[in-house]
Short mmCIF file of C-alpha atoms in Angstrom, two decimals:
data_model
loop_
_atom_site.label_atom_id
_atom_site.label_comp_id
_atom_site.label_asym_id
_atom_site.label_seq_id
_atom_site.Cartn_x
_atom_site.Cartn_y
_atom_site.Cartn_z
CA MET E 173 11.38 48.92 -23.26
CA ALA E 174 10.41 47.25 -26.45
CA ASP E 175 13.91 47.53 -27.85
CA LYS E 176 16.37 44.74 -27.40
CA LEU E 177 20.07 44.65 -28.06
CA GLN E 178 21.40 42.00 -30.40
CA PHE E 179 24.48 40.71 -28.60
CA SER E 180 27.04 38.09 -29.51
CA LEU E 181 30.14 37.05 -27.64
CA VAL E 182 32.67 35.19 -29.74
CA SER E 183 36.12 33.83 -29.00
CA PRO E 184 38.39 32.16 -31.57
CA GLU E 185 37.27 28.76 -30.40
CA VAL E 186 33.58 29.16 -29.88
CA GLU E 187 30.60 31.47 -30.15
CA LEU E 188 29.59 31.68 -26.49
CA PHE E 189 26.45 33.69 -26.68
CA THR E 190 24.23 35.10 -29.32
CA GLY E 191 20.79 36.51 -28.81
CA GLU E 192 18.75 39.47 -27.67
CA VAL E 193 19.45 41.13 -24.35
CA ASP E 194 18.51 44.28 -22.47
CA GLN E 195 21.92 45.56 -21.45
CA VAL E 196 25.56 44.53 -21.48
CA ASP E 197 28.26 45.92 -19.20
CA ILE E 198 31.73 45.78 -20.70
CA PRO E 199 35.10 46.43 -19.09
CA GLY E 200 36.56 48.86 -21.63
CA SER E 201 40.26 49.65 -21.66
CA GLU E 202 39.48 53.27 -20.76
CA GLY E 203 36.70 52.46 -18.30
CA ASP E 204 33.58 50.40 -17.93
CA LEU E 205 30.82 50.77 -20.48
CA GLY E 206 27.16 49.94 -20.28
CA ILE E 207 25.69 49.22 -23.69
CA LEU E 208 21.96 49.64 -24.15
CA PRO E 209 19.89 49.15 -27.28
CA ASN E 210 20.40 51.84 -29.94
CA HIS E 211 23.86 52.73 -28.73
CA SER E 212 25.81 54.86 -31.18
CA PRO E 213 28.49 53.05 -33.23
CA LEU E 214 31.51 52.38 -31.08
CA MET E 215 34.65 50.36 -31.25
CA ALA E 216 36.35 49.82 -27.93
CA ALA E 217 39.24 47.71 -26.74
CA ILE E 218 38.37 45.69 -23.67
CA ARG E 219 40.50 44.79 -20.71
CA THR E 220 40.55 41.59 -18.71
CA GLY E 221 37.49 41.34 -16.52
CA ALA E 222 33.88 40.35 -16.41
CA ILE E 223 31.08 41.11 -18.84
CA THR E 224 27.62 41.28 -17.36
CA VAL E 225 24.66 40.48 -19.57
CA TYR E 226 21.18 41.53 -18.50
CA ALA E 227 18.40 39.63 -20.22
CA ASP E 228 14.82 39.12 -19.08
CA GLY E 229 15.59 40.19 -15.56
CA ALA E 230 18.46 37.72 -15.18
CA GLU E 231 22.15 38.49 -15.05
CA THR E 232 24.85 36.33 -16.59
CA GLN E 233 28.53 37.03 -16.15
CA TYR E 234 31.30 36.07 -18.53
CA PHE E 235 35.03 36.22 -18.04
CA VAL E 236 36.86 37.86 -20.93
CA GLN E 237 40.50 38.52 -21.62
CA GLY E 238 41.68 40.85 -24.35
CA GLY E 239 39.62 41.77 -27.35
CA PHE E 240 37.17 44.29 -28.75
CA ALA E 241 33.63 45.40 -28.45
CA ASP E 242 32.05 46.48 -31.70
CA VAL E 243 28.76 48.36 -31.57
CA THR E 244 26.89 48.89 -34.82
CA PRO E 245 23.21 49.64 -35.39
CA ALA E 246 22.85 45.88 -35.95
CA GLY E 247 23.99 45.16 -32.41
CA LEU E 248 26.96 44.50 -30.18
CA THR E 249 29.69 41.99 -30.90
CA VAL E 250 32.41 41.23 -28.41
CA LEU E 251 35.48 39.62 -29.93
CA ALA E 252 37.37 38.19 -27.00
CA GLU E 253 40.70 36.46 -27.15
CA ARG E 254 39.54 34.28 -24.31
CA ALA E 255 36.04 34.00 -22.95
CA ALA E 256 34.15 31.69 -20.62
CA LEU E 257 31.21 31.68 -18.26
CA LEU E 258 32.41 33.34 -15.08
CA SER E 259 30.94 30.56 -12.97
CA GLU E 260 33.15 28.08 -14.81
CA VAL E 261 36.33 30.01 -14.12
CA THR E 262 37.92 29.09 -10.81
CA PRO E 263 40.48 31.22 -8.97
CA ASP E 264 42.85 28.24 -9.06
CA ALA E 265 42.73 28.13 -12.83
CA LEU E 266 43.54 31.83 -13.00
CA GLN E 267 46.47 31.60 -10.59
CA GLY E 268 48.68 30.20 -13.34
CA ASP E 269 47.79 33.15 -15.57
CA ILE E 270 48.42 35.59 -12.73
CA ASP E 271 51.88 34.12 -12.15
CA ALA E 272 52.68 34.23 -15.85
CA ALA E 273 51.49 37.84 -16.13
CA THR E 274 53.49 38.87 -13.05
CA GLN E 275 56.59 37.33 -14.57
CA ALA E 276 55.98 38.88 -17.99
CA LEU E 277 55.52 42.27 -16.37
CA GLU E 278 59.07 42.32 -15.08
CA SER E 279 60.61 42.14 -18.53
CA LEU E 280 58.28 44.69 -20.11
CA GLU E 281 58.37 48.42 -20.11
CA GLY E 282 56.43 51.38 -21.44
CA GLU E 283 53.09 50.79 -23.05
CA ALA E 284 53.38 47.01 -23.12
CA ALA E 285 53.94 47.00 -19.35
CA LEU E 286 50.86 49.14 -18.83
CA ALA E 287 48.77 46.75 -20.88
CA MET E 288 50.14 43.78 -18.99
CA GLN E 289 49.51 45.49 -15.66
CA GLN E 290 45.92 46.08 -16.69
CA ASN E 291 45.63 42.43 -17.63
CA LEU E 292 47.08 41.40 -14.28
CA ASP E 293 44.76 43.68 -12.32
CA GLY E 294 41.78 42.27 -14.18
CA LEU E 295 42.87 38.70 -13.52
CA LYS E 296 43.33 39.43 -9.84
CA ALA E 297 39.96 41.15 -9.60
CA VAL E 298 38.19 38.20 -11.22
CA ALA E 299 40.11 35.67 -9.14
CA GLY E 300 39.34 37.57 -5.94
CA ALA E 301 35.64 37.92 -6.67
CA MET P 23 51.07 -21.56 -59.17
CA ALA P 24 51.10 -20.68 -55.51
CA SER P 25 50.26 -23.44 -53.10
CA LEU P 26 47.01 -23.52 -51.15
CA LYS P 27 48.77 -22.66 -47.92
CA GLU P 28 50.44 -19.63 -49.45
CA LEU P 29 47.15 -18.36 -50.84
CA GLN P 30 45.48 -18.84 -47.49
CA ASN P 31 48.17 -16.79 -45.80
CA ARG P 32 47.84 -14.00 -48.33
CA ILE P 33 44.09 -13.84 -47.91
CA LYS P 34 44.51 -13.65 -44.17
CA SER P 35 47.06 -10.85 -44.41
CA VAL P 36 44.91 -8.80 -46.78
CA LYS P 37 41.96 -9.27 -44.45
CA ASN P 38 44.01 -7.91 -41.58
CA THR P 39 45.04 -4.90 -43.63
CA GLN P 40 41.42 -4.32 -44.49
CA LYS P 41 40.49 -4.33 -40.81
CA ILE P 42 43.13 -1.71 -40.12
CA THR P 43 42.12 0.60 -42.95
CA LYS P 44 38.48 0.21 -41.97
CA ALA P 45 39.27 1.18 -38.38
CA MET P 46 41.34 4.16 -39.56
CA GLN P 47 38.49 5.25 -41.78
CA MET P 48 36.07 5.20 -38.89
CA VAL P 49 38.44 7.06 -36.60
CA ALA P 50 38.97 9.68 -39.31
CA ALA P 51 35.22 10.03 -39.76
CA ALA P 52 34.72 10.67 -36.06
CA LYS P 53 37.59 13.14 -35.93
CA LEU P 54 36.36 14.83 -39.08
CA ARG P 55 33.06 15.64 -37.45
CA LYS P 56 34.82 17.23 -34.52
CA ALA P 57 37.26 19.10 -36.72
CA GLN P 58 34.46 20.40 -38.88
CA GLU P 59 32.59 21.61 -35.84
CA ALA P 60 35.67 23.36 -34.53
CA ALA P 61 36.23 25.04 -37.89
CA GLU P 62 32.65 26.21 -37.99
CA LYS P 63 32.76 27.52 -34.44
CA SER P 64 35.79 29.63 -35.17
CA ARG P 65 34.26 31.14 -38.27
CA PRO P 66 32.17 33.91 -36.63
CA TYR P 67 35.27 35.24 -34.91
CA SER P 68 37.47 35.31 -37.97
CA ASP P 69 34.70 36.77 -40.12
CA ARG P 70 34.07 39.53 -37.63
CA ILE P 71 37.70 40.38 -37.06
CA GLY P 72 38.20 40.63 -40.82
CA ALA P 73 35.19 42.91 -41.06
CA VAL P 74 36.40 45.13 -38.26
CA ILE P 75 39.82 45.53 -39.83
CA GLN P 76 38.28 46.28 -43.19
CA ASN P 77 36.23 48.95 -41.50
CA LEU P 78 39.20 50.49 -39.77
CA ALA P 79 41.30 50.28 -42.89
CA ASN P 80 38.69 52.27 -44.78
CA SER P 81 38.63 55.00 -42.18
CA MET P 82 42.42 55.04 -41.94
CA SER P 83 43.11 55.16 -45.64
CA GLY P 84 44.86 58.32 -46.60
CA ALA P 85 46.39 58.68 -43.17
CA GLY P 86 50.14 58.55 -43.46
CA ASP P 87 50.72 56.82 -40.17
CA ALA P 88 48.90 53.57 -41.00
CA PRO P 89 50.69 50.65 -39.33
CA GLU P 90 53.04 48.58 -41.43
CA LEU P 91 51.22 45.37 -40.61
CA LEU P 92 48.23 46.82 -42.43
CA VAL P 93 49.72 48.50 -45.47
CA GLY P 94 53.12 46.84 -45.65
CA ASN P 95 56.52 48.43 -45.31
CA GLY P 96 56.65 49.53 -48.91
CA LYS P 97 58.91 46.70 -50.04
CA SER P 98 58.26 43.21 -51.26
CA ASP P 99 61.79 41.85 -51.65
CA THR P 100 61.65 39.11 -49.08
CA VAL P 101 58.60 36.91 -48.83
CA LEU P 102 57.91 34.65 -45.90
CA LEU P 103 55.88 31.65 -46.95
CA VAL P 104 54.07 29.99 -44.05
CA VAL P 105 53.19 26.48 -45.17
CA ALA P 106 50.82 24.51 -42.97
CA THR P 107 50.55 20.76 -43.54
CA ALA P 108 49.55 17.76 -41.47
CA ASP P 109 51.85 15.86 -39.15
CA ARG P 110 50.70 12.47 -40.26
CA GLY P 111 50.56 10.73 -43.58
CA LEU P 112 48.12 8.15 -44.94
CA CYS P 113 45.73 10.83 -46.04
CA GLY P 114 45.86 10.60 -49.80
CA GLY P 115 47.18 13.59 -51.70
CA PHE P 116 46.44 16.06 -48.93
CA ASN P 117 50.00 17.00 -47.97
CA THR P 118 51.30 16.65 -51.49
CA ASN P 119 48.73 19.14 -52.75
CA ILE P 120 49.74 21.76 -50.21
CA VAL P 121 53.42 21.21 -50.93
CA ARG P 122 52.78 21.48 -54.67
CA LYS P 123 50.99 24.77 -54.14
CA ALA P 124 53.86 26.02 -51.99
CA ARG P 125 56.39 25.03 -54.63
CA GLU P 126 54.43 26.82 -57.33
CA GLU P 127 54.48 29.93 -55.16
CA ILE P 128 58.20 29.62 -54.51
CA VAL P 129 59.00 29.18 -58.20
CA ALA P 130 56.80 32.13 -59.18
CA LEU P 131 58.27 34.38 -56.50
CA GLU P 132 61.83 33.47 -57.28
CA LYS P 133 61.22 34.08 -60.95
CA ALA P 134 60.10 37.58 -59.97
CA GLY P 135 63.44 38.04 -58.23
CA LYS P 136 62.21 37.81 -54.65
CA THR P 137 63.90 36.08 -51.77
CA VAL P 138 61.75 33.37 -50.27
CA LYS P 139 61.92 32.24 -46.68
CA LEU P 140 59.97 29.27 -45.41
CA PHE P 141 58.11 28.89 -42.13
CA LEU P 142 56.86 25.31 -41.95
CA ILE P 143 54.11 23.97 -39.76
CA GLY P 144 53.62 20.21 -39.78
CA LYS P 145 56.04 17.37 -40.23
CA LYS P 146 54.94 16.16 -43.66
CA GLY P 147 55.48 19.48 -45.36
CA TYR P 148 58.80 19.84 -43.63
CA ASP P 149 59.94 16.43 -44.86
CA GLN P 150 59.15 17.30 -48.45
CA LEU P 151 60.20 20.94 -48.57
CA ASN P 152 63.29 20.68 -46.43
CA ARG P 153 64.78 18.33 -49.01
CA LEU P 154 64.47 20.93 -51.74
CA TYR P 155 64.93 24.20 -49.93
CA ASP P 156 66.75 23.38 -46.73
CA ASP P 157 68.73 26.63 -46.66
CA GLN P 158 65.54 28.69 -46.94
CA VAL P 159 63.69 27.11 -44.04
CA VAL P 160 63.83 29.59 -41.18
CA GLU P 161 61.41 27.92 -38.82
CA TYR P 162 59.77 24.55 -38.36
CA ILE P 163 57.01 23.71 -35.91
CA SER P 164 55.47 20.31 -35.43
CA LEU P 165 52.10 20.06 -33.78
CA LYS P 166 52.38 16.33 -33.22
CA GLU P 167 52.56 16.72 -29.47
CA GLU P 168 49.40 18.82 -29.29
CA ARG P 169 46.36 16.75 -28.57
CA LYS P 170 43.86 19.35 -29.54
CA LEU P 171 44.20 22.49 -31.57
CA HIS P 172 43.55 25.53 -29.45
CA ALA P 173 43.91 29.23 -30.02
CA GLY P 174 47.08 29.31 -27.90
CA ILE P 175 49.06 27.40 -30.53
CA ALA P 176 48.02 29.80 -33.25
CA GLN P 177 48.83 32.70 -30.98
CA ARG P 178 52.35 31.41 -30.47
CA ILE P 179 52.87 31.02 -34.20
CA GLY P 180 51.27 34.37 -34.94
CA GLU P 181 53.43 36.17 -32.42
CA GLN P 182 56.51 34.59 -33.93
CA ILE P 183 55.51 35.81 -37.38
CA THR P 184 54.76 39.31 -36.10
CA GLY P 185 58.05 39.38 -34.24
CA MET P 186 59.98 38.43 -37.36
CA PHE P 187 58.19 41.13 -39.30
CA GLU P 188 59.03 43.75 -36.71
CA ARG P 189 62.68 42.75 -36.83
CA GLY P 190 62.53 43.29 -40.58
CA GLU P 191 63.28 39.71 -41.50
CA PHE P 192 60.73 39.79 -44.31
CA ASP P 193 58.46 42.23 -46.12
CA VAL P 194 55.47 40.18 -47.21
CA CYS P 195 53.96 37.14 -45.57
CA LYS P 196 51.85 34.52 -47.30
CA LEU P 197 50.06 31.59 -45.77
CA VAL P 198 49.64 28.34 -47.69
CA PHE P 199 47.15 25.81 -46.39
CA SER P 200 44.30 23.63 -47.53
CA GLU P 201 40.85 25.06 -47.50
CA PHE P 202 38.18 22.59 -46.52
CA GLU P 203 35.33 22.61 -48.97
CA ASN P 204 33.82 19.21 -48.32
CA VAL P 205 34.98 15.69 -47.60
CA MET P 206 35.93 15.07 -51.22
CA THR P 207 37.40 18.44 -52.07
CA GLN P 208 40.11 20.40 -50.37
CA ASN P 209 41.79 23.23 -52.19
CA ALA P 210 45.32 24.24 -51.45
CA VAL P 211 45.25 28.03 -51.30
CA SER P 212 47.64 30.83 -50.52
CA ARG P 213 46.63 34.02 -48.73
CA THR P 214 48.50 37.15 -47.90
CA LEU P 215 48.83 37.80 -44.17
CA ILE P 216 51.06 40.84 -44.23
CA PRO P 217 50.24 43.46 -45.42
CA ALA P 218 46.78 42.72 -44.12
CA ILE P 219 45.10 45.02 -46.59
CA ALA P 220 46.26 42.89 -49.53
CA GLY P 221 44.61 39.81 -48.07
CA MET P 222 41.22 41.41 -48.05
CA GLY P 223 38.52 41.77 -50.61
CA VAL P 224 40.53 39.85 -53.18
CA GLU P 225 41.34 36.19 -53.07
CA ASP P 226 44.75 35.18 -54.29
CA ASP P 227 43.27 32.35 -56.29
CA THR P 228 40.45 29.87 -55.81
CA PRO P 229 37.45 31.63 -54.35
CA GLY P 230 36.02 29.99 -51.24
CA GLU P 231 32.52 30.44 -49.99
CA HIS P 232 33.27 31.41 -46.45
CA ALA P 233 36.58 33.15 -47.09
CA ALA P 234 37.49 36.64 -46.03
CA ASP P 235 36.34 37.96 -49.38
CA LYS P 236 32.96 38.85 -47.96
CA VAL P 237 33.14 42.59 -47.99
CA PHE P 238 31.36 43.77 -44.93
CA ALA P 239 30.25 47.32 -44.45
CA PRO P 240 27.83 47.92 -41.64
CA ASP P 241 25.08 50.39 -42.31
CA LEU P 242 25.69 53.09 -39.79
CA ASN P 243 22.85 55.30 -40.98
CA GLY P 244 25.29 58.12 -41.41
CA ALA P 245 26.56 57.89 -37.85
CA ILE P 246 30.28 57.98 -37.13
CA TYR P 247 32.20 55.36 -35.26
CA THR P 248 33.62 56.31 -31.91
CA TYR P 249 36.95 54.69 -31.16
CA GLU P 250 38.22 53.99 -27.72
CA PRO P 251 41.23 54.29 -27.63
CA ASP P 252 41.90 55.87 -31.07
CA GLU P 253 42.01 54.03 -34.39
CA ALA P 254 45.75 53.59 -34.37
CA GLY P 255 45.70 52.17 -30.87
CA ILE P 256 43.06 49.66 -31.76
CA LEU P 257 44.76 48.64 -34.98
CA ARG P 258 48.02 48.10 -33.15
CA VAL P 259 46.39 45.40 -31.05
CA LEU P 260 43.99 44.15 -33.65
CA LEU P 261 46.43 43.44 -36.47
CA PRO P 262 48.65 40.95 -34.66
CA ARG P 263 45.49 39.31 -33.38
CA ASN P 264 44.20 39.06 -36.93
CA ILE P 265 47.33 37.15 -37.90
CA ASN P 266 46.82 34.75 -34.99
CA THR P 267 43.23 34.26 -36.06
CA GLN P 268 44.13 33.62 -39.69
CA VAL P 269 46.71 31.06 -38.62
CA PHE P 270 44.21 29.44 -36.31
CA THR P 271 41.59 29.26 -39.05
CA ALA P 272 44.14 27.76 -41.41
CA LEU P 273 45.10 25.13 -38.86
CA LEU P 274 41.48 24.21 -38.24
CA GLU P 275 40.70 24.02 -41.94
CA ASN P 276 43.77 21.90 -42.42
CA GLN P 277 42.71 19.54 -39.69
CA ALA P 278 39.27 19.09 -41.17
CA GLY P 279 40.83 18.62 -44.61
CA GLU P 280 43.33 16.09 -43.34
CA MET P 281 40.61 14.03 -41.73
CA GLY P 282 38.36 14.25 -44.78
CA SER P 283 41.21 13.26 -47.02
CA LYS P 284 42.18 10.43 -44.73
CA MET P 285 38.64 9.15 -44.65
CA THR P 286 38.45 9.06 -48.43
CA ALA P 287 41.87 7.46 -48.77
CA MET P 288 41.09 4.81 -46.20
CA ASP P 289 37.71 4.12 -47.76
CA ASN P 290 39.45 3.48 -51.07
CA ALA P 291 42.01 1.27 -49.38
CA THR P 292 39.29 -0.76 -47.70
CA ARG P 293 37.52 -1.24 -51.00
CA ASN P 294 40.76 -2.21 -52.74
CA ALA P 295 41.45 -4.76 -50.06
CA GLY P 296 37.94 -6.17 -50.60
CA ASP P 297 38.58 -6.55 -54.33
CA MET P 298 41.88 -8.22 -53.64
CA ILE P 299 40.31 -10.67 -51.22
CA ASP P 300 37.69 -11.60 -53.81
CA LYS P 301 40.34 -12.23 -56.42
CA LEU P 302 42.52 -14.25 -54.10
CA THR P 303 39.56 -16.31 -52.91
CA LEU P 304 38.70 -17.12 -56.51
CA THR P 305 42.25 -18.27 -57.21
CA PHE P 306 42.22 -20.24 -53.98
CA ASN P 307 39.02 -22.06 -54.91
CA ARG P 308 40.25 -22.78 -58.43
CA THR P 309 43.52 -24.15 -57.15
CA ARG P 310 41.72 -26.33 -54.65
CA GLN P 311 39.36 -27.61 -57.34
CA ALA P 312 42.27 -28.37 -59.65
CA GLN P 313 43.97 -30.29 -56.90
CA ILE P 314 40.85 -32.36 -56.18
CA THR P 315 40.38 -33.08 -59.87
CA SER P 316 43.93 -34.26 -60.31
CA GLU P 317 43.65 -36.45 -57.21
CA LEU P 318 40.44 -37.97 -58.57
CA ILE P 319 42.07 -38.68 -61.93
CA GLU P 320 44.90 -40.43 -60.12
CA ILE P 321 42.49 -42.62 -58.15
CA ILE P 322 40.30 -43.44 -61.13
CA SER P 323 43.18 -44.27 -63.44
CA GLY P 324 44.70 -46.37 -60.64
CA ALA P 325 41.45 -48.29 -60.27
CA GLU P 326 41.15 -48.85 -64.02
CA ALA P 327 44.67 -50.24 -64.21
CA LEU P 328 43.72 -53.06 -61.86
#
C-alpha cells in the first residue's frame, strides 16, 4: 500500500483538511462510497452525514451537509456546504437544524421534499450517533 | 490673531481627533488581518466550485437541455445589478469607487436599451444609488446587524437571486463589488453571475490574480467522469450554490477591502492631524512670544519714563 489518496475537505468558510490519506468513506446521495487511491474520476452529490477519513491507522470523522465529492487522478476533493469535525458537533446544536428541516419539509413537495427528507434523515442519524 | 486660549483649545481638539483616528486605524488593521484570512480561507472552495462547473459545462455543451442558470434564458433584456458596498463610511473612496463602477454599468446598459434593476447590499451604496435610481431598486439588504460574515448570509442572498431568476424577473445578473488586491489597491469590478458560463474564462474587465479566470481542466488520462446522479442533477444543485459562493466571496473581498481602505484613510487622517498640531503649536508659540515681547516693551518704556 504505497499509494496514498490526496484528500481535501473544503467548506465556504474554511479548508478543514488537506493531506494524504488511505481511504475516505463518503455518504453519497445514491449510497455510501468508499474512495481508495487511484479511484476512477467521479463526481457525486453527497447527502448529510459523516465522512470517515482513514489515515495512518487512525480514523477521523467529519460532519458534512450538502455538497459534492470530486474524484480526479489528482485526488479527492469534497466541497461541503457545511463541514465540521464530528466530535465538535453536538446533538443539541443539530436539534435546531432538525426542527427547521422538519418544518421546511411540510411546505415542500416532489423532488425538493425528497432532498429535504434525506437531509433530515442524515441530521437525525448524526444527532443520534 | 486668535488669543492664546483659543489656540490652546484648538490644539487640544485636534489632538483628540488624532487619538480617535489613530484608534480607528488600529482597529481597522486588526480587522483587516481577520478579513484577509477569511477571504483566503474561502478561496479554495470558490476556486474548486468554479472548476467543477467549468468541467460540467464542457461536457454538457451541445446538449439542448442545459439549465438556464448556466447558459441563460436566451434573452438579455433585463439586467439585475447586484451592488455590494460597505455599511459604514470613513473608509476613503471605497464605497464611492464601487458606486461609480455600478453607475458606469447602469449607463452603459441603459444606452444599449436594457432595463436595469438594482439589488443593493450595504447601506452606503444604497444611500448613494437610491437617490439616483430609486424606482429601479428592487431589493436592499443591510448587513449592519451581522457581527461576522458567514456563508449563511450569502446563501440567503444567493437564494433570493436564484428565486428572482426563476420567476423571470430578470435575464442576466451581474455582481459589482470591490476586489481586494492589497491594502493600497482595491479594484471595483463587475462579474456576470447568470448565465454562469459567461462569468467564466473571461473577466469582464480588470484581471485579478486569484479570480475565476483560471481555466482548470484536470488531466483525466483519457478516463471518463462518472456522475452520480447524472450531470443535469448535479448542475441543478451546483449552480445555485455557485451563486451563493460568488456572493460570499464578493462579501469577503469587500470586507477586506473596506478595512484596508479604512486603514489607509485613517492613517492619512492621523498624519494630517499631526501636521495641523505642528502648525498650531508654532502659531501658539509665536503668539506667546509676541505677547511677552510687547509686555517687556511696556515695562521697559515705563521704567525709562521715570
